[in-house]
Coordinates of C-alpha atoms and ligand atoms in Angstrom, one line a residue:
M1 CA -33.4 -16.8 -6.0
T2 CA -35.7 -13.8 -5.7
A3 CA -34.8 -10.9 -8.0
P4 CA -33.8 -7.8 -6.0
I5 CA -35.9 -4.8 -6.7
V6 CA -34.1 -2.2 -8.8
D7 CA -36.0 1.0 -9.2
K8 CA -35.9 3.5 -12.0
A9 CA -33.6 5.9 -10.3
T10 CA -31.0 3.2 -9.8
V11 CA -31.2 2.1 -13.4
A12 CA -30.9 5.7 -14.6
Q13 CA -27.8 6.2 -12.3
V14 CA -26.1 3.1 -13.7
L15 CA -26.8 4.3 -17.2
R16 CA -25.3 7.7 -16.4
D17 CA -22.3 6.1 -14.8
I18 CA -21.8 4.0 -17.9
S19 CA -21.9 7.2 -20.0
L20 CA -19.3 8.8 -17.9
L21 CA -17.0 5.8 -18.0
L22 CA -17.3 5.6 -21.8
Q23 CA -16.3 9.2 -22.0
L24 CA -13.4 8.5 -19.7
Q25 CA -12.4 5.7 -22.0
G26 CA -12.4 8.2 -24.8
E27 CA -15.2 6.6 -26.8
N28 CA -17.0 8.7 -29.3
G29 CA -19.8 10.9 -27.9
F30 CA -22.5 9.1 -29.7
R31 CA -22.2 5.9 -27.6
S32 CA -22.1 7.7 -24.3
R33 CA -25.0 10.0 -25.3
A34 CA -27.1 6.9 -26.0
Y35 CA -26.8 5.9 -22.4
D36 CA -27.7 9.4 -21.1
M37 CA -30.7 9.4 -23.3
G38 CA -31.7 6.0 -22.1
A39 CA -31.4 7.3 -18.5
D40 CA -33.7 10.2 -19.3
R41 CA -36.2 7.8 -21.0
I42 CA -36.3 5.5 -18.0
L43 CA -36.8 8.3 -15.5
G44 CA -39.6 9.7 -17.6
L45 CA -41.6 6.4 -17.7
T46 CA -45.0 6.6 -16.1
Q47 CA -45.5 2.9 -16.1
D48 CA -44.0 0.3 -13.8
L49 CA -40.5 -0.6 -15.0
G50 CA -40.7 -4.2 -13.8
A51 CA -43.9 -4.8 -15.8
I52 CA -42.4 -3.3 -19.0
V53 CA -39.4 -5.6 -18.6
S54 CA -41.3 -8.7 -17.9
E55 CA -43.6 -8.1 -20.8
G56 CA -40.6 -7.6 -23.0
R57 CA -41.7 -4.1 -24.0
L58 CA -38.5 -2.2 -23.3
E59 CA -37.3 -2.3 -26.9
S60 CA -40.4 -0.7 -28.1
L61 CA -39.7 2.4 -26.2
P62 CA -38.2 5.2 -28.4
G63 CA -34.5 5.6 -27.9
I64 CA -33.9 2.2 -26.4
G65 CA -32.3 -0.3 -28.8
P66 CA -32.0 -4.0 -28.4
A67 CA -28.6 -4.0 -26.8
L68 CA -29.6 -1.4 -24.2
A69 CA -32.8 -3.2 -23.6
E70 CA -31.0 -6.4 -22.8
K71 CA -28.7 -4.7 -20.3
I72 CA -31.5 -2.9 -18.6
S73 CA -33.5 -6.1 -18.2
E74 CA -30.5 -7.9 -16.8
L75 CA -30.2 -5.2 -14.2
V76 CA -33.9 -5.2 -13.4
T77 CA -34.3 -8.9 -13.1
T78 CA -30.9 -9.9 -11.5
G79 CA -29.9 -6.7 -9.7
R80 CA -26.6 -6.7 -11.7
M81 CA -25.3 -5.6 -15.1
T82 CA -22.3 -7.5 -16.2
Y83 CA -21.4 -4.9 -18.8
F84 CA -21.3 -2.2 -16.2
E85 CA -19.3 -4.2 -13.7
D86 CA -16.7 -5.1 -16.3
L87 CA -16.5 -1.5 -17.4
R88 CA -16.2 -0.2 -13.9
A89 CA -13.5 -2.7 -13.0
K90 CA -11.2 -1.0 -15.4
F91 CA -11.2 2.1 -13.3
P92 CA -10.4 2.9 -9.6
P93 CA -13.6 2.8 -7.5
G94 CA -13.4 6.5 -6.5
L95 CA -13.1 7.8 -10.0
L96 CA -16.8 8.3 -10.6
D97 CA -17.0 10.6 -7.5
L98 CA -14.4 12.9 -9.1
M99 CA -16.7 13.5 -11.9
K100 CA -19.3 14.9 -9.5
L101 CA -17.0 17.8 -8.5
P102 CA -17.9 21.2 -9.9
D103 CA -16.1 22.1 -13.1
I104 CA -14.5 18.6 -13.5
G105 CA -15.6 16.7 -16.6
P106 CA -14.5 13.4 -18.1
R107 CA -11.6 15.0 -20.0
K108 CA -10.1 16.5 -16.8
V109 CA -10.7 13.3 -14.8
A110 CA -9.0 11.3 -17.6
A111 CA -5.9 13.5 -17.4
L112 CA -5.7 13.5 -13.6
W113 CA -5.9 9.7 -13.6
K114 CA -3.6 8.9 -16.5
E115 CA -0.9 11.5 -15.7
L116 CA -1.0 11.6 -11.9
G117 CA -2.7 8.3 -11.0
I118 CA -5.5 10.2 -9.1
G119 CA -8.5 8.0 -8.6
S120 CA -10.5 9.5 -5.8
V121 CA -11.5 12.8 -4.2
E122 CA -9.1 12.3 -1.4
E123 CA -6.2 11.8 -3.8
L124 CA -7.1 14.8 -5.8
E125 CA -7.3 16.9 -2.6
A126 CA -3.8 15.7 -1.6
A127 CA -2.3 16.4 -5.0
C128 CA -3.7 19.9 -5.1
R129 CA -2.2 20.6 -1.7
E130 CA 1.1 19.3 -2.8
G131 CA 1.0 21.5 -5.9
R132 CA 1.2 18.5 -8.2
V133 CA -1.9 19.3 -10.3
R134 CA -0.5 22.6 -11.7
E135 CA 2.1 20.6 -13.6
L136 CA -0.6 19.2 -15.8
K137 CA -1.4 20.8 -19.1
G138 CA -4.5 22.8 -18.8
F139 CA -4.3 23.2 -15.0
G140 CA -2.6 25.9 -13.0
A141 CA -2.1 27.1 -9.4
K142 CA -5.5 28.8 -9.7
S143 CA -7.2 25.7 -10.8
E144 CA -5.8 23.9 -7.7
A145 CA -7.3 26.5 -5.4
K146 CA -10.6 26.2 -7.3
I147 CA -10.6 22.4 -7.1
L148 CA -10.0 22.6 -3.4
E149 CA -13.0 25.0 -3.0
G150 CA -15.1 22.6 -5.1
I151 CA -14.1 19.7 -2.9
A152 CA -15.1 21.6 0.2
L153 CA -18.4 22.5 -1.4
F154 CA -19.1 19.0 -2.5
R155 CA -18.5 17.7 1.0
R156 CA -20.6 20.4 2.6
A157 CA -23.4 19.6 0.1
R158 CA -23.3 16.0 1.2
G159 CA -23.2 17.1 4.8
E160 CA -20.2 14.8 5.2
R161 CA -18.3 14.2 8.3
K162 CA -14.6 14.1 7.6
L163 CA -12.3 11.1 7.5
L164 CA -10.1 10.8 10.6
G165 CA -7.1 10.4 8.3
D166 CA -7.7 13.8 6.8
V167 CA -8.1 15.5 10.1
L168 CA -5.7 13.9 12.5
P169 CA -2.5 15.2 11.0
I170 CA -3.9 18.8 11.0
A171 CA -5.1 18.3 14.6
E172 CA -1.7 17.0 15.8
A173 CA 0.2 19.9 14.2
L174 CA -2.2 22.4 16.0
L175 CA -1.8 20.5 19.3
E176 CA 2.0 20.8 19.0
R177 CA 1.7 24.5 18.5
V178 CA -0.6 24.9 21.5
R179 CA 1.8 22.8 23.6
A180 CA 4.7 25.1 22.7
S181 CA 2.8 28.3 23.5
P182 CA 3.7 30.3 26.6
G183 CA 2.6 28.9 30.0
V184 CA 1.0 25.7 28.8
V185 CA 1.1 23.0 31.5
R186 CA -0.8 20.2 29.7
A187 CA -2.6 19.9 26.4
S188 CA -4.5 17.1 24.6
L189 CA -6.8 16.5 21.7
G190 CA -10.4 15.7 22.8
G191 CA -13.6 14.6 21.2
S192 CA -14.1 12.1 18.4
V193 CA -10.5 12.7 17.2
R194 CA -9.1 11.5 20.5
R195 CA -11.4 8.5 20.4
R196 CA -10.2 7.9 16.9
A197 CA -13.7 7.7 15.5
E198 CA -13.8 6.8 11.7
T199 CA -15.2 10.1 10.9
V200 CA -15.2 13.4 12.8
S201 CA -17.1 16.7 12.6
D202 CA -14.5 19.0 14.2
V203 CA -11.4 19.1 16.3
D204 CA -11.5 19.7 20.1
I205 CA -8.3 20.7 21.9
I206 CA -8.1 21.1 25.7
A207 CA -5.1 22.8 27.4
S208 CA -4.2 24.1 30.8
A209 CA -2.4 27.3 31.7
A210 CA -2.6 30.0 34.4
V211 CA -3.2 32.6 31.7
A212 CA -5.3 31.6 28.7
G213 CA -4.8 34.6 26.4
P214 CA -1.4 33.7 24.8
V215 CA -2.5 30.1 24.3
L216 CA -5.7 31.2 22.5
D217 CA -3.6 33.6 20.4
A218 CA -1.3 30.7 19.4
L219 CA -4.2 28.9 17.8
A220 CA -5.7 32.0 16.2
T221 CA -2.4 32.8 14.5
S222 CA -1.6 29.2 13.4
P223 CA -0.6 28.7 9.8
G224 CA -3.5 27.3 7.8
V225 CA -6.2 29.2 9.8
A226 CA -8.6 30.8 7.3
T227 CA -10.9 32.6 9.8
V228 CA -11.1 33.1 13.5
L229 CA -14.8 32.3 14.3
G230 CA -14.7 33.6 17.8
K231 CA -12.4 34.3 20.7
G232 CA -13.4 34.7 24.4
D233 CA -11.7 34.4 27.8
S234 CA -11.1 30.7 27.7
K235 CA -12.2 29.5 24.3
C236 CA -11.2 30.1 20.7
S237 CA -12.7 28.6 17.5
V238 CA -11.2 28.8 14.1
R239 CA -11.9 27.4 10.6
M240 CA -8.9 26.0 8.8
E241 CA -8.3 26.4 5.0
A242 CA -7.9 22.7 4.6
G243 CA -11.0 20.7 4.4
D244 CA -13.3 23.4 5.8
L245 CA -12.4 22.1 9.3
Q246 CA -13.5 23.8 12.5
V247 CA -11.2 23.7 15.6
D248 CA -12.2 24.6 19.1
L249 CA -9.6 25.2 21.8
R250 CA -10.5 25.5 25.5
V251 CA -7.9 26.6 28.1
L252 CA -8.5 26.1 31.8
P253 CA -6.5 26.2 35.1
D254 CA -4.6 23.0 35.5
E255 CA -6.7 21.7 38.4
D256 CA -9.6 21.5 36.1
F257 CA -7.7 19.9 33.2
A258 CA -8.5 16.2 33.8
T259 CA -12.2 16.6 34.3
A260 CA -12.5 19.0 31.3
L261 CA -10.5 16.7 29.1
H262 CA -12.6 13.8 30.1
H263 CA -15.8 15.7 29.5
F264 CA -14.8 17.0 26.0
T265 CA -13.4 13.6 25.0
G266 CA -16.8 12.0 25.3
S267 CA -18.5 10.1 24.0
K268 CA -21.6 11.6 25.3
A269 CA -23.1 8.1 25.9
H270 CA -20.0 7.0 27.9
H271 CA -20.1 10.2 29.9
I272 CA -23.8 9.8 30.8
R273 CA -23.1 6.4 32.2
L274 CA -20.3 7.8 34.4
R275 CA -22.5 10.6 35.6
N276 CA -25.0 8.2 36.8
L277 CA -22.4 6.1 38.6
G278 CA -21.2 9.3 40.2
H279 CA -24.7 10.2 41.2
E280 CA -25.1 6.9 43.0
R281 CA -22.0 7.7 45.0
G282 CA -23.1 11.2 45.9
M283 CA -20.9 12.9 43.4
K284 CA -21.8 15.3 40.6
I285 CA -19.6 14.9 37.5
S286 CA -19.7 17.7 35.0
E287 CA -17.5 19.7 32.7
W288 CA -16.6 21.9 35.7
G289 CA -15.2 19.0 37.8
V290 CA -16.5 16.6 40.4
H291 CA -18.4 17.9 43.3
R292 CA -19.8 16.3 46.5
D293 CA -23.5 16.8 47.1
D294 CA -22.6 19.4 49.8
G295 CA -20.8 21.5 47.1
T296 CA -17.2 20.7 47.9
K297 CA -15.0 20.1 44.9
L298 CA -12.8 17.0 44.7
Q299 CA -9.3 17.3 43.3
V300 CA -8.9 15.0 40.2
N301 CA -5.4 15.0 38.9
D302 CA -5.8 12.8 35.9
E303 CA -8.4 10.7 34.1
A304 CA -7.3 7.6 35.9
A305 CA -8.1 9.3 39.2
L306 CA -11.6 10.0 37.9
Y307 CA -12.2 6.4 37.1
A308 CA -10.7 5.4 40.4
L309 CA -13.3 7.5 42.2
L310 CA -15.9 5.4 40.5
D311 CA -14.1 2.1 41.4
M312 CA -13.4 1.5 37.7
Q313 CA -10.4 0.6 35.6
F314 CA -9.1 3.4 33.4
V315 CA -10.9 3.3 30.1
P316 CA -8.8 4.2 27.0
P317 CA -10.4 6.9 24.9
E318 CA -10.9 4.6 21.9
L319 CA -13.2 2.4 24.0
R320 CA -15.4 5.2 25.4
E321 CA -18.6 4.5 23.3
D322 CA -20.8 2.7 25.9
N323 CA -20.3 -0.6 24.2
G324 CA -19.8 -2.6 27.3
E325 CA -16.6 -0.9 28.5
V326 CA -18.3 0.6 31.5
E327 CA -19.5 -2.8 32.8
A328 CA -16.1 -4.4 32.0
A329 CA -14.1 -1.6 33.7
R330 CA -16.3 -1.9 36.8
A331 CA -15.7 -5.7 36.9
G332 CA -12.0 -5.3 36.3
K333 CA -12.3 -7.2 33.1
L334 CA -11.2 -4.5 30.6
P335 CA -8.1 -5.7 28.6
T336 CA -5.0 -3.9 29.7
D337 CA -2.8 -5.0 26.8
L338 CA -4.7 -3.5 23.9
V339 CA -2.4 -3.5 20.9
T340 CA -0.3 -0.3 20.4
M341 CA 1.8 1.1 17.6
D342 CA 4.9 0.2 19.6
D343 CA 3.9 -3.5 19.5
V344 CA 3.8 -3.6 15.7
Q345 CA 7.0 -5.1 14.2
G346 CA 6.2 -5.2 10.5
A347 CA 3.8 -3.6 8.1
V348 CA 1.4 -5.6 6.0
H349 CA 0.0 -4.8 2.5
A350 CA 2.2 -2.6 0.4
H351 CA 2.3 -1.9 -3.4
S352 CA 5.2 -0.5 -5.3
T353 CA 5.9 0.8 -8.9
W354 CA 5.6 -2.9 -9.9
S355 CA 1.8 -2.5 -9.8
D356 CA -0.1 0.7 -8.9
G357 CA 2.3 2.1 -6.2
R358 CA 4.2 5.3 -6.6
N359 CA 7.6 4.3 -5.0
S360 CA 10.2 1.7 -5.8
L361 CA 10.7 -1.3 -3.6
E362 CA 13.9 0.2 -2.2
E363 CA 12.2 3.4 -1.3
M364 CA 9.4 1.5 0.4
A365 CA 12.0 -0.5 2.3
L366 CA 13.9 2.5 3.5
A367 CA 10.8 4.3 4.6
A368 CA 9.6 1.3 6.6
K369 CA 13.0 1.0 8.2
A370 CA 12.9 4.7 9.1
L371 CA 9.6 4.1 11.0
G372 CA 11.4 1.5 13.1
L373 CA 9.7 -1.5 11.4
K374 CA 11.5 -4.8 10.8
Y375 CA 9.6 -6.1 7.8
L376 CA 7.2 -5.1 5.1
T377 CA 5.0 -7.5 3.0
I378 CA 5.1 -6.6 -0.6
T379 CA 1.7 -7.5 -2.0
E380 CA 1.1 -6.2 -5.5
H381 CA -2.1 -6.8 -7.4
S382 CA -2.6 -9.9 -9.4
E383 CA -3.5 -10.2 -13.1
A384 CA -7.3 -9.7 -12.8
A385 CA -6.9 -6.2 -11.2
I386 CA -6.6 -4.6 -14.6
Y387 CA -6.9 -0.9 -13.5
A388 CA -4.3 -1.4 -10.8
G389 CA -1.6 -2.8 -13.0
G390 CA -1.9 -6.3 -11.8
L391 CA 1.2 -8.5 -12.3
K392 CA 1.4 -11.5 -14.7
V393 CA 3.3 -14.4 -13.2
E394 CA 6.5 -13.7 -15.1
A395 CA 6.6 -10.2 -13.7
L396 CA 6.0 -11.5 -10.3
K397 CA 9.0 -13.8 -10.6
R398 CA 11.2 -11.0 -11.8
Q399 CA 10.1 -9.0 -8.8
W400 CA 11.4 -11.7 -6.4
E401 CA 14.9 -11.1 -7.8
E402 CA 14.6 -7.4 -7.0
I403 CA 13.2 -8.1 -3.6
D404 CA 16.3 -10.2 -2.9
R405 CA 18.5 -7.4 -4.1
V406 CA 16.8 -4.8 -1.9
N407 CA 16.9 -7.1 1.1
E408 CA 20.7 -7.2 0.7
A409 CA 20.9 -3.5 0.1
V410 CA 18.9 -2.5 3.2
P411 CA 20.1 -4.4 6.2
G412 CA 17.7 -4.5 9.2
M413 CA 14.7 -4.5 6.9
R414 CA 13.1 -7.5 5.3
L415 CA 10.7 -7.3 2.4
L416 CA 8.5 -10.4 2.3
K417 CA 7.4 -11.8 -1.0
G418 CA 3.7 -11.6 -1.2
I419 CA 0.7 -10.9 -3.3
E420 CA -2.7 -9.3 -3.1
V421 CA -4.4 -11.9 -5.2
D422 CA -7.9 -11.2 -6.6
I423 CA -10.8 -13.4 -5.5
L424 CA -12.5 -14.2 -8.7
E425 CA -16.2 -14.4 -9.2
S426 CA -16.2 -18.2 -8.6
G427 CA -14.2 -17.8 -5.4
A428 CA -11.1 -19.1 -7.1
L429 CA -7.9 -17.1 -6.7
D430 CA -6.3 -15.3 -9.6
Y431 CA -3.1 -17.4 -9.7
D432 CA -2.5 -21.1 -9.8
D433 CA -1.7 -22.9 -6.5
K434 CA 1.8 -23.6 -7.9
V435 CA 2.5 -19.9 -7.9
L436 CA 0.8 -19.1 -4.6
E437 CA 2.6 -21.8 -2.7
Q438 CA 5.9 -20.1 -3.5
L439 CA 4.9 -16.9 -1.8
E440 CA 5.6 -15.9 1.8
V441 CA 2.4 -13.9 2.3
V442 CA -0.9 -14.3 0.3
I443 CA -3.6 -11.7 0.9
A444 CA -6.7 -12.3 -1.1
S445 CA -9.2 -9.5 -1.8
I446 CA -12.1 -8.7 -4.0
H447 CA -11.7 -5.9 -6.4
V448 CA -14.0 -6.7 -9.3
R449 CA -17.7 -7.7 -9.5
H450 CA -19.1 -6.0 -6.4
G451 CA -22.6 -6.4 -7.6
M452 CA -23.3 -10.0 -6.6
D453 CA -26.1 -10.7 -4.0
E454 CA -25.4 -11.6 -0.4
E455 CA -25.6 -15.4 -0.9
Q456 CA -23.3 -15.3 -4.0
M457 CA -20.8 -13.0 -2.4
T458 CA -20.7 -14.9 0.9
R459 CA -20.2 -18.1 -1.0
R460 CA -17.4 -16.5 -3.1
V461 CA -15.5 -15.5 0.0
L462 CA -16.0 -18.8 1.9
T463 CA -14.8 -20.7 -1.2
A464 CA -11.7 -18.5 -1.4
M465 CA -10.9 -19.2 2.2
D466 CA -10.8 -22.9 1.5
N467 CA -7.7 -22.4 -0.6
P468 CA -4.9 -23.5 1.7
H469 CA -2.5 -21.0 0.2
L470 CA -4.6 -18.0 1.3
H471 CA -3.2 -16.5 4.5
I472 CA -5.0 -13.2 4.9
L473 CA -8.5 -12.0 3.9
G474 CA -7.9 -8.5 2.6
H475 CA -10.3 -5.5 3.2
P476 CA -13.1 -8.0 3.7
T477 CA -16.2 -5.9 3.3
G478 CA -15.0 -3.6 0.5
R479 CA -16.5 -0.5 1.9
L480 CA -15.2 3.0 1.2
I481 CA -16.4 5.2 4.0
Q482 CA -18.9 7.7 2.6
S483 CA -18.5 6.6 -1.0
R484 CA -19.2 2.8 -1.3
E485 CA -21.4 0.5 0.8
P486 CA -19.9 -2.8 2.0
Y487 CA -20.6 -5.8 -0.3
P488 CA -23.7 -7.7 0.9
L489 CA -22.0 -10.4 3.0
R490 CA -22.8 -12.5 6.0
M491 CA -19.8 -11.4 8.0
E492 CA -20.6 -13.7 10.9
D493 CA -20.4 -16.7 8.6
I494 CA -17.2 -15.4 7.1
L495 CA -15.5 -14.8 10.5
E496 CA -16.6 -18.2 11.8
H497 CA -15.1 -19.8 8.7
A498 CA -11.9 -17.8 9.1
A499 CA -11.7 -19.2 12.6
K500 CA -12.3 -22.7 11.4
R501 CA -9.9 -22.5 8.5
G502 CA -7.1 -20.6 10.3
V503 CA -7.4 -17.6 8.0
S504 CA -6.2 -14.3 9.3
V505 CA -8.2 -11.2 8.6
E506 CA -6.9 -7.8 7.6
I507 CA -7.7 -4.5 9.4
N508 CA -6.9 -2.2 6.5
G509 CA -5.7 1.1 7.8
K510 CA -6.4 3.2 4.7
P511 CA -8.5 6.0 6.2
A512 CA -11.3 5.6 3.7
R513 CA -11.4 1.8 4.3
L514 CA -10.8 0.9 7.9
D515 CA -11.9 -2.6 6.9
I516 CA -12.8 -4.7 8.9
K517 CA -14.4 -2.1 11.2
A518 CA -14.1 -2.1 15.0
E519 CA -17.4 -4.0 15.5
Y520 CA -16.1 -6.9 13.4
V521 CA -12.7 -6.8 15.0
R522 CA -14.4 -7.4 18.3
K523 CA -16.4 -10.3 16.9
A524 CA -13.3 -11.7 15.3
T525 CA -11.3 -11.8 18.5
Q526 CA -14.2 -13.4 20.3
L527 CA -14.1 -16.2 17.7
G528 CA -10.4 -16.5 18.0
V529 CA -9.6 -15.2 14.5
K530 CA -6.1 -13.7 14.2
L531 CA -5.8 -10.2 12.7
V532 CA -3.1 -8.2 10.9
V533 CA -2.9 -4.4 10.9
S534 CA -2.1 -3.1 7.5
C535 CA -1.2 0.1 5.7
D536 CA -2.4 -0.7 2.2
A537 CA 0.4 1.6 1.1
H538 CA 0.6 2.8 -2.5
R539 CA 3.3 5.3 -1.6
R540 CA 5.8 5.6 1.2
E541 CA 3.7 8.1 3.2
D542 CA 0.9 5.6 3.4
L543 CA 3.0 3.5 5.8
G544 CA 1.6 5.9 8.4
N545 CA -1.8 4.3 7.7
L546 CA -0.7 1.6 10.2
A547 CA -1.7 4.0 13.0
Y548 CA -5.3 4.0 11.8
A549 CA -5.4 0.2 11.6
V550 CA -4.1 0.0 15.2
A551 CA -6.7 2.6 16.3
T552 CA -9.4 0.4 14.7
A553 CA -8.0 -2.7 16.4
R554 CA -8.1 -0.9 19.7
R555 CA -11.6 0.3 19.1
G556 CA -12.4 -3.4 18.6
W557 CA -10.7 -4.3 21.9
A558 CA -7.9 -6.2 20.1
R559 CA -5.0 -7.2 22.2
K560 CA -1.4 -7.6 21.2
Q561 CA -1.7 -11.3 21.0
D562 CA -4.6 -11.0 18.5
V563 CA -2.5 -9.2 16.0
L564 CA 0.0 -11.3 14.1
N565 CA 2.3 -8.6 12.8
T566 CA 3.3 -7.8 16.4
L567 CA 5.5 -10.9 16.0
P568 CA 9.1 -10.9 14.5
A569 CA 9.2 -11.8 10.8
E570 CA 9.9 -15.6 11.1
R571 CA 7.3 -16.1 13.8
F572 CA 4.8 -14.0 11.8
L573 CA 5.3 -16.3 8.8
T574 CA 4.8 -19.4 10.9
A575 CA 1.7 -18.0 12.6
L576 CA 0.1 -17.1 9.2
R577 CA 0.4 -20.8 8.3
A578 CA -0.7 -22.2 11.7
G579 CA -4.0 -24.0 11.3
R580 CA -4.0 -23.7 7.5
Ligands
DGT1 P1 -18.0 14.8 16.6 O1 -17.5 16.2 16.9 O2 -19.4 14.9 16.1 O3 -17.2 14.1 15.7 O4 -18.1 14.1 18.0 P2 -17.6 14.5 19.4 O5 -17.8 13.4 20.3 O6 -16.3 15.1 19.3 O7 -18.7 15.6 19.8 P3 -18.6 17.2 20.1 O8 -17.4 17.8 19.4 O9 -19.9 17.7 19.8 O10 -18.4 17.2 21.7 C1 -17.2 16.8 22.3 C2 -17.5 16.1 23.5 O11 -18.1 17.0 24.5 C3 -18.5 15.0 23.4 O12 -17.9 13.8 22.9 C4 -19.0 14.8 24.8 C5 -19.0 16.3 25.3 N1 -20.4 16.8 25.1 C6 -20.8 17.7 24.1 N2 -22.1 18.0 24.2 C7 -22.5 17.3 25.3 C8 -23.7 17.2 26.0 O13 -24.8 17.8 25.6 N3 -23.8 16.3 27.1 C9 -22.7 15.7 27.5 N4 -22.8 14.9 28.6 N5 -21.5 15.8 26.9 C10 -21.4 16.6 25.8
CA2 CA1 -15.7 17.0 18.1
ZN3 ZN1 -6.6 -4.0 -2.2

């Protein structure tokens, strides 16, 4: 195996992260400072780090003792540092990001995590909004406002796009307000939000009304608007307090609504293809409508009519990315039964207070029932997931009794007994087969040891899938959008193996995960791999994450038949076992 190249900056970053984690752990300052000094030392080297390591000269550098030298050379020669990985596994993956916020040090992060269970920037943002942070000692209403400012700054500094999950609820609330304003005939979200892109830069809203003024005013005076950036005859732009988010509203006469909505939905690439098709037919398609070459304007009542003019099937917004949808729609081969939220009968992947969730089993059951679902798979973490309160086998068995009780107490809702079992470094699962075989739903995921190379990681997952008790491969690539790269994995091999072994694959709907992503969803369905849409819920509100999983499924062209939790509970359980 060839050693991956690890540069000085990476080594220094790992040492700094260790220092932060040690501080979080409450170690004495001396130990963490040693790592910080080591980081400075490495960055200050003028010689080649690889040479120093291979010649065994690390230890002779001032400030680098034998223990540190050994860790650094492991990192430089193998690309991994076991000590760091083990240390990191004790904390939620987003915790280090918290430390990068202005005015937030290890002591504050430790309090936020231990008292409120906050493990990421997104969770901190939500907690500040809900006024939960002020209850902590040493924090107040003022510090909440200051933290929110800091988060906005942090994101702007990174030039980050925003997660769809942070934007869509705000966008939908504004859309409702626009819809309810005087004289509105039709209104819709547009842009990347309507296409349900993973990340978005702003919100586009398109509405029709005979008189635009009152509709534009409705947006300008919406609750949560921080500044009105500009207001003209037909357009208004505002910036929201939350998340530093810009919203653009355009209001047009109803006869122009469909073509404007289509234009402002994009994507640009999809749109350009359509323009060219129009051109071949003597039509000019633009944001102003569809015109014949002689200048006459064609009436287009809705988007379906626009596609019909081009002899195409209607293309759902989630597919408008110029990824083959134009060709398919022209050939009449676009699937017309893409999975919808209404198709979903049960939610997969939920945690409760038994591990790191915030709500009891009964609360989760009632919330799922209120959403119209028929079942919910309870899948707590297994023993190896230390930071997430993983369950020992005895606890798991006690939980089954409570699940039985809740199932009797909440008619019409069935909690399924499951687990999110860790895939260990060897590819073995974290419980014995004798335990796993008693469970109704087994999701297997990786939570520790992300640092293996592509070959090792791929092998690890392939080995796990050979266990006949594994039903679903959980958040397969391990990415956290904008904060953690996917594990190095040969996804094609993994999807092919899933097809061969009859393993289903999760589409995790947590907005920062969306794992597997749309591109792999498409690949999976082509290979005949069955999917589940999941909410990865850690509190009852997270059940809404299902909508993001469904959106990702649709973006990957998945049909109802591709997604197992569109089946009733019994058939779902049978299908999970088919081919295993
Ligand atoms: P975003 O905002 O970066 O998340 O992505 P979009 O797709 O929402 O982009 P945005 O807000 O700049 O524009 C909304 C739509 O308007 C876009 O999807 C297509 C259309 N559009 C914007 N600029 C152009 C352009 O220069 N040419 C064409 N054909 N369409 C455009
Ligand atoms: Ca946009
Ligand atoms: Zn998980």
